[in-house]
Short mmCIF file of C-alpha atoms and ligand atoms in Angstrom, two decimals:
data_model
loop_
_atom_site.label_atom_id
_atom_site.label_comp_id
_atom_site.label_asym_id
_atom_site.label_seq_id
_atom_site.Cartn_x
_atom_site.Cartn_y
_atom_site.Cartn_z
CA MET V 1 -24.01 -38.95 -17.58
CA ALA V 2 -24.63 -35.87 -20.17
CA ILE V 3 -26.78 -32.80 -19.96
CA MET V 4 -28.71 -32.19 -23.04
CA ALA V 5 -28.67 -28.62 -23.97
CA SER V 6 -30.78 -27.52 -26.73
CA CYS V 7 -30.49 -24.06 -27.94
CA ASN V 8 -31.74 -25.08 -31.38
CA ASP V 9 -33.11 -28.08 -32.88
CA VAL V 10 -29.83 -30.06 -32.56
CA ALA V 11 -29.47 -31.39 -29.23
CA GLU V 12 -25.64 -30.80 -28.25
CA GLU V 13 -24.18 -33.13 -25.90
CA LYS V 14 -22.75 -30.93 -22.90
CA PRO V 15 -20.13 -32.89 -20.78
CA ILE V 16 -20.46 -32.48 -16.96
CA LYS V 17 -17.56 -30.55 -15.60
CA PRO V 18 -15.46 -32.08 -12.94
CA ASN V 19 -15.53 -30.66 -9.26
CA ILE V 20 -12.16 -30.00 -7.85
CA VAL V 21 -10.64 -30.36 -4.42
CA PHE V 22 -7.36 -28.79 -4.17
CA ILE V 23 -5.59 -29.85 -0.80
CA MET V 24 -2.52 -28.30 -0.11
CA SER V 25 -0.68 -28.24 3.25
CA ASP V 26 2.35 -26.29 4.45
CA ASP V 27 5.76 -27.64 4.63
CA HIS V 28 4.74 -31.51 4.18
CA ALA V 29 7.80 -33.51 3.13
CA TYR V 30 7.16 -36.28 0.58
CA GLN V 31 9.40 -38.22 2.94
CA ALA V 32 6.71 -38.01 5.40
CA ILE V 33 3.89 -39.38 3.16
CA SER V 34 3.79 -43.32 3.46
CA ALA V 35 2.77 -43.67 -0.45
CA TYR V 36 6.21 -42.49 -1.11
CA GLY V 37 7.92 -45.25 0.82
CA HIS V 38 10.27 -43.55 3.24
CA GLY V 39 8.66 -45.53 6.23
CA LEU V 40 8.62 -42.69 8.67
CA ASN V 41 4.95 -42.45 9.50
CA ASN V 42 1.42 -43.79 8.15
CA THR V 43 -0.76 -41.47 5.91
CA PRO V 44 -3.62 -43.84 4.96
CA ASN V 45 -5.86 -41.19 3.55
CA ILE V 46 -3.09 -38.95 1.67
CA ASP V 47 -2.00 -42.73 0.32
CA ARG V 48 -5.57 -43.24 -0.78
CA ILE V 49 -5.51 -40.59 -3.40
CA GLY V 50 -2.22 -41.90 -4.88
CA ASN V 51 -3.66 -45.61 -4.95
CA GLU V 52 -6.85 -44.60 -6.35
CA GLY V 53 -5.34 -42.27 -8.91
CA VAL V 54 -1.69 -41.12 -9.73
CA ILE V 55 1.41 -40.39 -7.78
CA PHE V 56 3.83 -38.12 -9.17
CA ASN V 57 7.58 -39.10 -8.26
CA LYS V 58 9.13 -36.11 -9.73
CA GLY V 59 6.99 -33.11 -8.32
CA PHE V 60 8.61 -29.78 -7.89
CA VAL V 61 8.01 -26.25 -6.89
CA ASN V 62 9.18 -23.13 -8.66
CA ASN V 63 10.54 -21.47 -5.68
CA SER V 64 10.61 -23.40 -2.29
CA ILE V 65 8.81 -20.79 -0.11
CA CYS V 66 5.36 -20.33 0.98
CA ALA V 67 3.67 -17.31 -0.63
CA PRO V 68 5.70 -17.52 -3.91
CA SER V 69 4.66 -21.15 -4.33
CA ARG V 70 1.15 -20.41 -3.81
CA ALA V 71 1.08 -17.55 -6.20
CA ALA V 72 2.65 -19.78 -8.77
CA MET V 73 0.02 -22.38 -8.20
CA LEU V 74 -2.78 -20.02 -8.83
CA THR V 75 -1.52 -18.13 -11.92
CA GLY V 76 0.60 -21.15 -13.57
CA LYS V 77 3.50 -18.36 -13.74
CA HIS V 78 6.68 -18.29 -12.49
CA SER V 79 7.65 -15.92 -9.48
CA PHE V 80 9.30 -13.18 -11.77
CA VAL V 81 6.14 -13.14 -13.92
CA ASN V 82 3.51 -13.22 -11.28
CA GLY V 83 5.40 -10.60 -9.33
CA LYS V 84 5.13 -12.58 -5.99
CA VAL V 85 9.05 -13.52 -5.87
CA ASP V 86 9.23 -13.66 -1.92
CA ASN V 87 7.25 -13.71 1.23
CA VAL V 88 7.71 -10.00 1.49
CA ARG V 89 6.35 -8.29 -1.49
CA ALA V 90 2.58 -7.97 -1.84
CA TYR V 91 0.57 -10.38 -4.25
CA ASP V 92 -1.45 -8.70 -6.94
CA TRP V 93 -4.94 -10.42 -6.70
CA ASN V 94 -6.00 -8.44 -9.66
CA GLN V 95 -4.20 -10.63 -11.83
CA GLU V 96 -5.60 -13.46 -13.39
CA ASN V 97 -5.78 -16.88 -11.63
CA PHE V 98 -7.37 -20.25 -12.50
CA ALA V 99 -10.09 -19.93 -9.76
CA LYS V 100 -11.31 -16.60 -11.66
CA ALA V 101 -11.41 -18.63 -14.95
CA LEU V 102 -13.34 -21.56 -13.37
CA GLN V 103 -15.62 -19.04 -11.79
CA ARG V 104 -16.35 -17.42 -15.05
CA ASN V 105 -17.07 -20.59 -16.41
CA GLY V 106 -19.85 -21.66 -14.05
CA TYR V 107 -17.85 -22.85 -11.03
CA GLN V 108 -18.78 -22.13 -7.43
CA THR V 109 -15.51 -21.44 -5.81
CA ALA V 110 -14.11 -21.53 -2.36
CA LEU V 111 -10.82 -21.16 -0.50
CA VAL V 112 -10.41 -22.45 3.14
CA GLY V 113 -7.33 -22.27 5.25
CA LYS V 114 -3.74 -21.07 4.61
CA ILE V 115 -3.04 -19.05 1.61
CA HIS V 116 -0.45 -16.50 2.78
CA LEU V 117 -1.16 -14.10 0.12
CA ASP V 118 -2.61 -10.70 1.90
CA GLY V 119 -5.70 -8.98 0.78
CA LEU V 120 -9.17 -10.46 -0.07
CA PRO V 121 -8.84 -13.40 -2.12
CA GLN V 122 -10.17 -12.72 -5.78
CA GLY V 123 -11.68 -15.62 -7.62
CA PHE V 124 -13.66 -17.15 -4.91
CA ASP V 125 -17.28 -16.83 -4.02
CA TYR V 126 -16.41 -17.96 -0.44
CA SER V 127 -13.19 -17.56 1.32
CA ASN V 128 -12.29 -18.36 4.95
CA VAL V 129 -8.49 -18.03 5.19
CA LEU V 130 -5.90 -17.72 8.13
CA PRO V 131 -4.16 -14.18 8.31
CA GLY V 132 -0.41 -14.81 7.38
CA GLN V 133 0.71 -17.87 9.05
CA GLY V 134 -2.11 -18.63 11.10
CA GLN V 135 -1.84 -20.17 14.64
CA TYR V 136 -2.33 -24.02 15.66
CA TYR V 137 -4.57 -23.16 18.80
CA ALA V 138 -7.59 -20.93 18.84
CA PRO V 139 -6.74 -19.94 15.23
CA ASP V 140 -7.94 -16.64 13.67
CA PHE V 141 -9.61 -16.71 10.34
CA ILE V 142 -10.88 -14.15 7.77
CA GLU V 143 -14.18 -15.10 6.64
CA ASN V 144 -15.04 -13.08 3.27
CA GLY V 145 -12.93 -10.24 4.67
CA VAL V 146 -14.25 -10.47 8.39
CA GLN V 147 -11.87 -11.71 11.30
CA LYS V 148 -12.80 -13.82 13.87
CA THR V 149 -11.33 -16.55 16.27
CA TYR V 150 -12.37 -20.13 16.30
CA PRO V 151 -12.10 -22.26 19.54
CA GLY V 152 -9.95 -25.35 18.88
CA TYR V 153 -7.14 -26.75 16.80
CA VAL V 154 -6.55 -25.44 13.38
CA THR V 155 -6.35 -28.52 11.43
CA HIS V 156 -9.92 -29.36 12.62
CA VAL V 157 -11.31 -26.10 12.27
CA THR V 158 -10.04 -25.97 8.76
CA THR V 159 -11.32 -29.32 7.77
CA ASP V 160 -14.94 -28.29 9.58
CA ILE V 161 -14.95 -25.01 7.54
CA ALA V 162 -14.52 -26.95 4.48
CA LEU V 163 -17.02 -29.70 5.15
CA ASN V 164 -19.41 -27.07 6.08
CA TRP V 165 -19.11 -25.20 2.85
CA LEU V 166 -19.51 -28.56 0.91
CA ASP V 167 -22.69 -29.35 2.91
CA ASN V 168 -24.30 -26.09 3.39
CA LYS V 169 -23.01 -23.26 1.16
CA ARG V 170 -22.43 -25.58 -2.05
CA GLU V 171 -25.01 -24.74 -5.00
CA LYS V 172 -25.64 -28.43 -5.86
CA ASP V 173 -26.51 -27.65 -9.58
CA LYS V 174 -23.07 -26.05 -10.28
CA PRO V 175 -19.57 -27.62 -10.45
CA PHE V 176 -17.20 -26.69 -7.76
CA LEU V 177 -13.85 -25.73 -7.05
CA LEU V 178 -12.70 -26.05 -3.28
CA LEU V 179 -9.19 -24.93 -2.04
CA TYR V 180 -8.82 -26.77 1.17
CA HIS V 181 -5.37 -25.61 2.54
CA GLN V 182 -3.90 -26.75 5.83
CA LYS V 183 -1.30 -24.75 8.00
CA ALA V 184 0.09 -27.97 9.37
CA PRO V 185 2.75 -29.12 9.38
CA HIS V 186 4.09 -25.75 9.51
CA ARG V 187 6.42 -24.34 12.17
CA THR V 188 6.24 -24.80 15.06
CA TRP V 189 4.57 -28.09 14.96
CA MET V 190 2.18 -27.99 17.80
CA PRO V 191 0.12 -31.40 17.63
CA GLU V 192 -3.41 -31.97 18.94
CA GLU V 193 -3.93 -34.03 21.95
CA LYS V 194 -5.01 -37.17 20.47
CA TYR V 195 -1.56 -37.48 19.00
CA PHE V 196 0.63 -36.44 21.76
CA THR V 197 1.92 -40.06 22.31
CA LEU V 198 2.37 -41.15 18.91
CA PHE V 199 5.87 -42.18 18.05
CA ASP V 200 6.70 -42.17 21.72
CA ASP V 201 8.10 -45.66 21.44
CA LYS V 202 10.17 -44.83 18.02
CA THR V 203 13.71 -43.70 17.83
CA PHE V 204 14.25 -41.82 14.50
CA THR V 205 17.56 -42.43 12.99
CA PRO V 206 18.59 -39.33 11.10
CA PRO V 207 19.38 -39.30 7.40
CA ALA V 208 23.17 -40.54 6.51
CA ASN V 209 24.13 -36.87 5.71
CA PHE V 210 22.95 -35.33 9.05
CA PHE V 211 26.35 -34.45 10.17
CA ASP V 212 27.02 -32.61 6.54
CA ASP V 213 30.17 -30.68 6.54
CA TYR V 214 29.09 -28.55 3.40
CA GLN V 215 32.47 -28.86 1.74
CA GLY V 216 32.29 -27.53 -1.74
CA ARG V 217 29.13 -25.80 -0.98
CA PRO V 218 29.75 -22.52 0.52
CA ALA V 219 26.10 -21.43 0.36
CA ALA V 220 24.80 -24.65 2.13
CA ALA V 221 27.53 -23.85 4.66
CA ALA V 222 26.10 -20.16 5.45
CA GLN V 223 22.50 -21.20 6.14
CA GLU V 224 20.66 -21.03 9.60
CA MET V 225 18.56 -24.02 9.63
CA GLY V 226 20.13 -26.61 11.30
CA VAL V 227 18.40 -28.84 13.59
CA TYR V 228 21.29 -28.91 16.01
CA LYS V 229 22.57 -25.26 15.86
CA ASP V 230 19.68 -23.37 15.00
CA MET V 231 16.53 -25.12 16.51
CA ASP V 232 15.24 -23.46 19.68
CA VAL V 233 14.64 -25.65 22.50
CA VAL V 234 11.78 -23.78 23.51
CA TYR V 235 10.07 -22.51 20.44
CA ASP V 236 10.61 -25.69 18.48
CA LEU V 237 10.90 -28.10 20.77
CA LYS V 238 8.53 -27.38 23.43
CA MET V 239 10.72 -27.24 26.59
CA LEU V 240 8.63 -24.36 28.14
CA ASP V 241 9.49 -25.11 31.65
CA LYS V 242 7.40 -23.57 34.44
CA GLU V 243 10.54 -22.67 36.42
CA LYS V 244 11.76 -20.42 33.54
CA GLU V 245 15.14 -21.88 33.79
CA ILE V 246 15.56 -22.70 30.26
CA LYS V 247 15.99 -19.32 28.50
CA THR V 248 15.92 -19.12 24.71
CA LYS V 249 15.85 -16.31 22.03
CA TYR V 250 12.34 -17.41 21.03
CA ARG V 251 10.90 -18.49 24.46
CA GLY V 252 8.59 -15.56 24.45
CA MET V 253 7.22 -16.52 21.09
CA PHE V 254 6.32 -19.70 21.96
CA GLN V 255 4.82 -18.61 25.32
CA ARG V 256 2.28 -16.67 22.96
CA GLN V 257 1.21 -19.61 21.00
CA TYR V 258 0.84 -21.90 24.34
CA ASP V 259 -1.17 -19.16 25.95
CA ARG V 260 -3.68 -19.37 23.15
CA MET V 261 -4.72 -22.93 24.47
CA THR V 262 -7.75 -23.32 26.95
CA GLU V 263 -6.80 -24.22 30.47
CA GLU V 264 -8.06 -27.78 29.63
CA GLN V 265 -5.86 -27.89 26.57
CA LYS V 266 -2.85 -26.56 28.65
CA ALA V 267 -3.54 -29.30 31.31
CA ALA V 268 -3.43 -31.78 28.60
CA TRP V 269 -0.32 -30.34 26.99
CA ASP V 270 1.55 -29.94 30.37
CA ALA V 271 0.67 -33.57 31.24
CA TYR V 272 2.56 -34.74 28.15
CA TYR V 273 5.31 -32.18 28.06
CA ASP V 274 6.27 -31.60 31.55
CA PRO V 275 7.90 -35.20 32.17
CA ILE V 276 9.88 -34.76 29.15
CA ILE V 277 11.13 -31.19 29.90
CA LYS V 278 11.98 -32.67 33.53
CA GLU V 279 14.10 -35.54 31.82
CA PHE V 280 15.77 -32.99 29.42
CA LYS V 281 16.75 -30.84 32.33
CA ALA V 282 18.08 -33.82 34.37
CA GLU V 283 19.91 -35.35 31.48
CA ASN V 284 21.22 -32.02 29.82
CA PRO V 285 22.32 -33.89 26.66
CA GLN V 286 25.40 -32.18 24.74
CA GLY V 287 26.89 -32.37 21.27
CA LYS V 288 26.10 -35.40 19.19
CA ASP V 289 23.60 -36.53 21.98
CA LEU V 290 21.88 -33.12 22.05
CA ALA V 291 21.66 -33.16 18.21
CA LEU V 292 19.93 -36.55 18.01
CA TRP V 293 17.67 -35.48 21.00
CA LYS V 294 16.76 -32.55 19.00
CA TYR V 295 16.13 -34.39 15.77
CA ASN V 296 13.81 -36.74 17.76
CA ARG V 297 11.78 -34.18 19.16
CA TYR V 298 11.59 -32.57 16.00
CA MET V 299 10.39 -35.52 14.24
CA GLN V 300 7.75 -36.63 16.83
CA ASP V 301 5.89 -33.36 16.73
CA TYR V 302 6.39 -32.78 13.00
CA LEU V 303 4.87 -35.97 12.24
CA ARG V 304 2.21 -35.89 14.81
CA THR V 305 0.73 -32.62 12.99
CA ILE V 306 0.50 -34.52 9.67
CA GLN V 307 -1.43 -37.14 11.54
CA SER V 308 -4.25 -34.73 12.03
CA VAL V 309 -3.91 -33.42 8.48
CA ASP V 310 -4.10 -36.99 7.12
CA ASP V 311 -7.32 -37.35 9.25
CA GLY V 312 -8.91 -34.07 7.66
CA VAL V 313 -8.19 -35.59 4.15
CA GLY V 314 -10.02 -38.80 4.97
CA GLN V 315 -13.01 -36.84 6.27
CA ILE V 316 -13.22 -34.93 2.87
CA LEU V 317 -12.71 -38.12 0.92
CA ASP V 318 -15.22 -39.79 2.80
CA TYR V 319 -17.78 -36.70 2.27
CA LEU V 320 -17.25 -37.16 -1.19
CA LYS V 321 -17.98 -40.65 -1.31
CA GLU V 322 -21.19 -40.54 0.93
CA ASN V 323 -22.79 -37.88 -1.00
CA GLY V 324 -22.01 -39.32 -4.55
CA LEU V 325 -19.41 -36.91 -5.55
CA GLU V 326 -16.37 -39.29 -5.81
CA GLU V 327 -16.80 -40.37 -9.37
CA ASN V 328 -16.73 -36.83 -10.65
CA THR V 329 -14.52 -35.20 -8.59
CA ILE V 330 -10.61 -34.36 -9.07
CA VAL V 331 -8.80 -34.67 -5.79
CA VAL V 332 -5.22 -33.22 -5.55
CA TYR V 333 -3.00 -33.60 -2.53
CA THR V 334 0.25 -31.32 -2.46
CA SER V 335 2.41 -29.31 -0.26
CA ASP V 336 3.58 -25.62 -0.94
CA GLN V 337 7.29 -27.17 -0.99
CA GLY V 338 9.29 -29.94 0.27
CA PHE V 339 10.90 -29.78 3.67
CA TYR V 340 14.11 -31.00 5.15
CA LEU V 341 13.72 -33.85 7.77
CA GLY V 342 17.43 -33.64 8.74
CA GLU V 343 18.83 -34.01 5.49
CA HIS V 344 22.14 -32.12 5.57
CA GLY V 345 21.39 -31.80 9.10
CA TRP V 346 18.36 -29.33 8.37
CA PHE V 347 14.66 -28.29 8.92
CA ASP V 348 13.12 -25.63 6.64
CA LYS V 349 13.22 -25.38 2.75
CA ARG V 350 14.28 -22.63 0.37
CA PHE V 351 17.19 -24.44 -1.34
CA MET V 352 16.81 -25.90 -4.81
CA TYR V 353 18.48 -28.98 -3.35
CA GLU V 354 16.07 -32.06 -3.72
CA GLU V 355 14.21 -32.46 -0.33
CA SER V 356 12.81 -28.82 -0.62
CA PHE V 357 12.61 -28.29 -4.31
CA ARG V 358 10.50 -31.53 -4.69
CA THR V 359 7.10 -31.77 -3.41
CA PRO V 360 4.43 -34.44 -3.13
CA ILE V 361 1.83 -34.72 -5.66
CA LEU V 362 -1.02 -37.19 -5.57
CA MET V 363 -4.10 -36.93 -7.71
CA LYS V 364 -7.19 -38.82 -8.24
CA TYR V 365 -10.17 -38.61 -10.71
CA PRO V 366 -12.06 -41.88 -11.16
CA LYS V 367 -13.60 -40.64 -14.31
CA GLU V 368 -10.48 -40.57 -16.05
CA ILE V 369 -7.49 -41.58 -14.08
CA LYS V 370 -6.47 -45.27 -13.68
CA PRO V 371 -5.88 -46.43 -10.18
CA GLY V 372 -2.18 -47.08 -9.40
CA THR V 373 -0.83 -44.70 -12.35
CA VAL V 374 2.89 -43.58 -11.65
CA VAL V 375 4.20 -40.63 -13.18
CA ASP V 376 8.03 -40.16 -13.27
CA GLU V 377 8.29 -37.16 -15.72
CA LEU V 378 9.31 -33.57 -14.16
CA VAL V 379 6.43 -31.88 -13.19
CA GLN V 380 6.03 -28.50 -11.33
CA ASN V 381 3.40 -26.58 -9.40
CA ILE V 382 3.10 -24.16 -12.21
CA ASP V 383 1.24 -27.24 -13.83
CA PHE V 384 -1.79 -27.00 -11.63
CA ALA V 385 -3.68 -24.05 -13.20
CA PRO V 386 -3.45 -25.38 -16.62
CA THR V 387 -4.40 -29.00 -15.43
CA PHE V 388 -7.57 -27.93 -13.68
CA LEU V 389 -8.61 -25.59 -16.73
CA ASP V 390 -7.97 -28.54 -19.17
CA TYR V 391 -10.22 -30.89 -17.08
CA ALA V 392 -12.72 -28.25 -16.76
CA GLY V 393 -12.76 -27.58 -20.47
CA VAL V 394 -11.76 -24.12 -20.07
CA ASP V 395 -9.34 -22.23 -22.33
CA ILE V 396 -5.82 -22.08 -21.17
CA GLU V 397 -4.48 -18.58 -21.58
CA GLU V 398 -1.00 -18.23 -23.91
CA SER V 399 0.53 -16.50 -20.79
CA ILE V 400 0.16 -19.46 -18.59
CA GLN V 401 3.69 -21.00 -18.14
CA GLY V 402 2.88 -24.53 -16.79
CA GLU V 403 1.81 -27.42 -18.81
CA SER V 404 -1.48 -29.30 -18.48
CA LEU V 405 -0.90 -32.88 -16.74
CA ARG V 406 -4.05 -34.49 -18.25
CA LYS V 407 -2.24 -35.97 -21.21
CA LEU V 408 0.95 -37.21 -19.09
CA VAL V 409 -1.42 -38.81 -16.57
CA LYS V 410 -3.03 -40.68 -19.43
CA GLY V 411 0.75 -42.13 -20.31
CA ASP V 412 1.49 -39.80 -23.12
CA ALA V 413 4.70 -38.18 -22.29
CA SER V 414 5.86 -37.62 -25.84
CA GLU V 415 5.96 -33.92 -25.72
CA TRP V 416 6.97 -33.56 -22.17
CA ARG V 417 9.54 -31.12 -20.98
CA ASP V 418 12.96 -32.41 -20.24
CA ALA V 419 14.01 -29.62 -17.70
CA LEU V 420 12.46 -27.55 -14.97
CA TYR V 421 13.60 -23.81 -13.99
CA TYR V 422 13.79 -22.61 -10.37
CA THR V 423 14.43 -19.25 -8.55
CA PHE V 424 14.65 -18.22 -4.94
CA TYR V 425 15.09 -14.77 -3.63
CA GLU V 426 14.54 -14.14 -0.04
CA PHE V 427 18.09 -13.25 0.95
CA PRO V 428 19.06 -11.27 3.38
CA GLY V 429 16.47 -12.97 5.42
CA GLU V 430 15.34 -15.57 7.90
CA HIS V 431 17.37 -18.76 7.54
CA ARG V 432 20.06 -17.07 5.52
CA VAL V 433 19.50 -19.09 2.32
CA LYS V 434 21.32 -17.17 -0.45
CA ARG V 435 19.54 -16.01 -3.79
CA HIS V 436 19.81 -18.55 -6.54
CA TYR V 437 18.44 -19.96 -9.51
CA GLY V 438 19.12 -22.96 -11.61
CA VAL V 439 17.84 -25.80 -13.78
CA ARG V 440 17.31 -29.38 -13.25
CA THR V 441 17.07 -32.07 -15.84
CA ASP V 442 16.28 -35.60 -15.26
CA ARG V 443 19.79 -36.56 -14.06
CA TYR V 444 21.80 -33.16 -13.68
CA LYS V 445 21.22 -29.91 -11.60
CA LEU V 446 23.05 -26.76 -12.15
CA ILE V 447 22.43 -23.93 -9.61
CA HIS V 448 23.87 -20.50 -9.28
CA PHE V 449 24.15 -18.68 -6.14
CA TYR V 450 24.51 -14.68 -6.48
CA TYR V 451 24.30 -11.40 -4.67
CA ASP V 452 26.90 -11.63 -1.83
CA ILE V 453 28.47 -14.50 -3.29
CA ASP V 454 28.95 -16.10 -7.16
CA GLU V 455 29.07 -19.63 -6.71
CA TRP V 456 28.07 -22.25 -9.34
CA GLU V 457 27.08 -26.02 -8.15
CA LEU V 458 26.42 -29.01 -10.56
CA TYR V 459 25.25 -32.30 -9.36
CA ASP V 460 24.96 -35.70 -10.97
CA LEU V 461 21.86 -36.72 -9.21
CA GLU V 462 22.25 -40.59 -10.53
CA GLU V 463 25.53 -40.77 -8.85
CA ASP V 464 24.93 -38.42 -6.01
CA PRO V 465 21.35 -38.35 -4.96
CA SER V 466 22.04 -36.40 -1.90
CA GLU V 467 23.90 -33.81 -3.46
CA MET V 468 26.93 -33.87 -1.38
CA HIS V 469 29.54 -33.60 -4.28
CA ASN V 470 29.62 -30.22 -6.43
CA VAL V 471 30.99 -31.41 -9.56
CA TYR V 472 31.13 -28.18 -11.20
CA ASN V 473 34.88 -27.90 -11.31
CA ASP V 474 35.25 -31.70 -11.90
CA PRO V 475 36.98 -32.04 -15.38
CA ALA V 476 35.06 -35.15 -15.97
CA TYR V 477 31.83 -33.13 -16.04
CA THR V 478 33.19 -30.51 -18.47
CA ALA V 479 30.74 -31.41 -21.31
CA VAL V 480 27.83 -31.73 -18.86
CA ARG V 481 28.61 -28.53 -17.19
CA LYS V 482 28.54 -27.00 -20.84
CA GLU V 483 25.19 -28.65 -21.63
CA MET V 484 23.51 -27.50 -18.36
CA HIS V 485 24.67 -23.98 -18.95
CA ASP V 486 23.08 -24.03 -22.25
CA GLN V 487 19.84 -25.48 -20.92
CA LEU V 488 19.73 -22.76 -18.24
CA LYS V 489 19.97 -20.06 -20.88
CA VAL V 490 17.01 -21.83 -22.92
CA MET V 491 15.08 -21.97 -19.84
CA ARG V 492 15.72 -18.22 -18.64
CA SER V 493 14.90 -16.80 -22.26
CA LYS V 494 11.74 -19.54 -22.40
CA TYR V 495 10.08 -18.07 -19.23
CA GLY V 496 11.32 -14.60 -19.43
CA ASP V 497 14.16 -14.40 -16.48
CA SER V 498 17.32 -12.63 -16.82
CA ASP V 499 19.99 -10.93 -15.00
CA ALA V 500 18.21 -7.60 -15.34
CA MET V 501 15.17 -9.03 -13.74
CA ASP V 502 17.15 -10.44 -10.82
CA GLN V 503 18.72 -7.06 -10.16
CA GLU V 504 15.33 -5.54 -10.32
CA ASN V 505 13.70 -7.94 -7.97
CA LEU V 506 16.74 -7.41 -5.60
CA ASN V 507 16.52 -3.79 -5.44
CA ARG V 508 12.84 -3.98 -4.69
CA PHE V 509 13.64 -6.54 -1.87
CA LEU V 510 16.27 -4.26 -0.40
CA LYS V 511 13.77 -1.29 -0.54
CA ALA V 512 11.16 -2.90 1.05
CA LYS V 513 13.44 -4.10 3.97
CA GLY V 514 15.07 -0.76 4.23
CA LEU V 515 18.34 -2.13 3.41
CA SER V 516 19.19 -0.22 0.16
CA LYS V 517 22.38 1.46 0.17
C1 SGN F 601 8.37 -18.27 9.32
C2 SGN F 601 9.05 -19.40 10.11
C3 SGN F 601 10.33 -19.80 9.10
C4 SGN F 601 9.82 -20.05 7.96
C5 SGN F 601 8.89 -18.89 7.19
C6 SGN F 601 8.47 -19.26 5.84
N1 SGN F 601 9.52 -18.79 11.39
O1 SGN F 601 8.97 -17.20 9.34
O2 SGN F 601 10.96 -20.98 10.07
O3 SGN F 601 10.89 -20.50 6.85
O4 SGN F 601 7.90 -18.66 8.01
O5 SGN F 601 7.67 -20.34 5.97
S1 SGN F 601 8.54 -18.85 12.42
O6 SGN F 601 9.50 -18.46 13.48
O7 SGN F 601 7.73 -17.81 12.28
O8 SGN F 601 8.14 -20.15 12.69
S2 SGN F 601 6.52 -20.34 4.75
O9 SGN F 601 6.17 -21.62 4.67
O10 SGN F 601 5.51 -19.27 5.29
O11 SGN F 601 7.19 -20.02 3.56
CA1 CA F 602 5.47 -23.51 3.49
#
């Protein structure tokens, strides 16, 4: 189909611009999407996007933490360029983002759900977002700058708002951009009633390196994100006993989340969790038994919250289909970063190690993308902005650092990148993951941890995909080490990062946290 635009005698063919639905969830590990083949759970609707389009096997983020990843996604630029280096510093909405560019080019734009960037979102005709992290039950939302509380469960509320926008607020003569961003499966993994018993009959076996001893990796040893050592039995694992005998550091924090539920929701919650609490108290597991119990409790609730996310994806896909929008709409599913599901013994993210550096990316666009396409090249969240602009026929500004995925998806990898750059800044901070940056090629990864430590790590991902052996000082890798250092130099200069920038970012962080000496 084409619109005939005639401003003079020569009729010009103006292609119809594609609609874009950009779905992002929070902390959704690729290991927990069935299309990636890890066998943990079933996500038929998310899988549909990959089956009907393309699945990226090597999708990565620039900075494995929420707000910086979202800022990179919006701007197409690395953290040290867009300024949102950590969850602490304010995001400057005045800078350019791809939604603004699409808006200027005739798109109607909307942002729904979690964005984690304070201030009124710019570039959107409609926004209805969670303040900060948001809540699972009776969530607050800020609709075009006005805060209100919605009854119900956050994943459904977000989906309903998105569907309502599509159905009632969309101007049907314009192309649209919808950012539909879920809070789940972010901590503290509170499921909806429908899924309370899902996985009750399943025992999850932790990854082979669940009992990692972090030998040769001091930064990995220093973290506070261990399933066994750091997970709070009440806050994370829901053992909120009525007798108040289980006293943990974050009990009060979980109580506040629990208290948001209605009496009916609490009754359903208690009917499911109380017997588990009773059994836990009676058995009082210790040591390895406790570690495995925690891991299973974690996996059950984490995966349950994903099931609701998958349902929402299904509703959106069905809506597009039923309303004749399927053919001309690009749908992307991704997460703001990956997540540890017990690898190295962890939950959370932050590290440049694979499970959190990587992120799921699936995309469909029936008009142009062949179903069943698989991409194995290195792609990154800074690529979303230029990709959308490219498909929309909008100029990609020089300052954008990502690359459009369009040609790659069509099978042309001739000029594609051979390395990715990564930064992480949020230290000292929650989970105690040290500041680092690094470079990854298809086979190797070089990481530098700095600030209160000065450690280099080198991994051969072909020989050691779980990153258990730091070969930085292994003589067999002398040449690789040199090549990777050269590659890192190239990356830092290409993107405009430097030791001076690291120092400046550190100073600003310490000042904001009141930690400056
Ligand atoms: C919260 C979580 C952390 C998590 C950060 C960042 N703690 O602070 O576990 O790492 O968010 O997550 S919680 O007690 O509030 O659950 S991010 O996705 O926003 O980057
Ligand atoms: Ca996140």
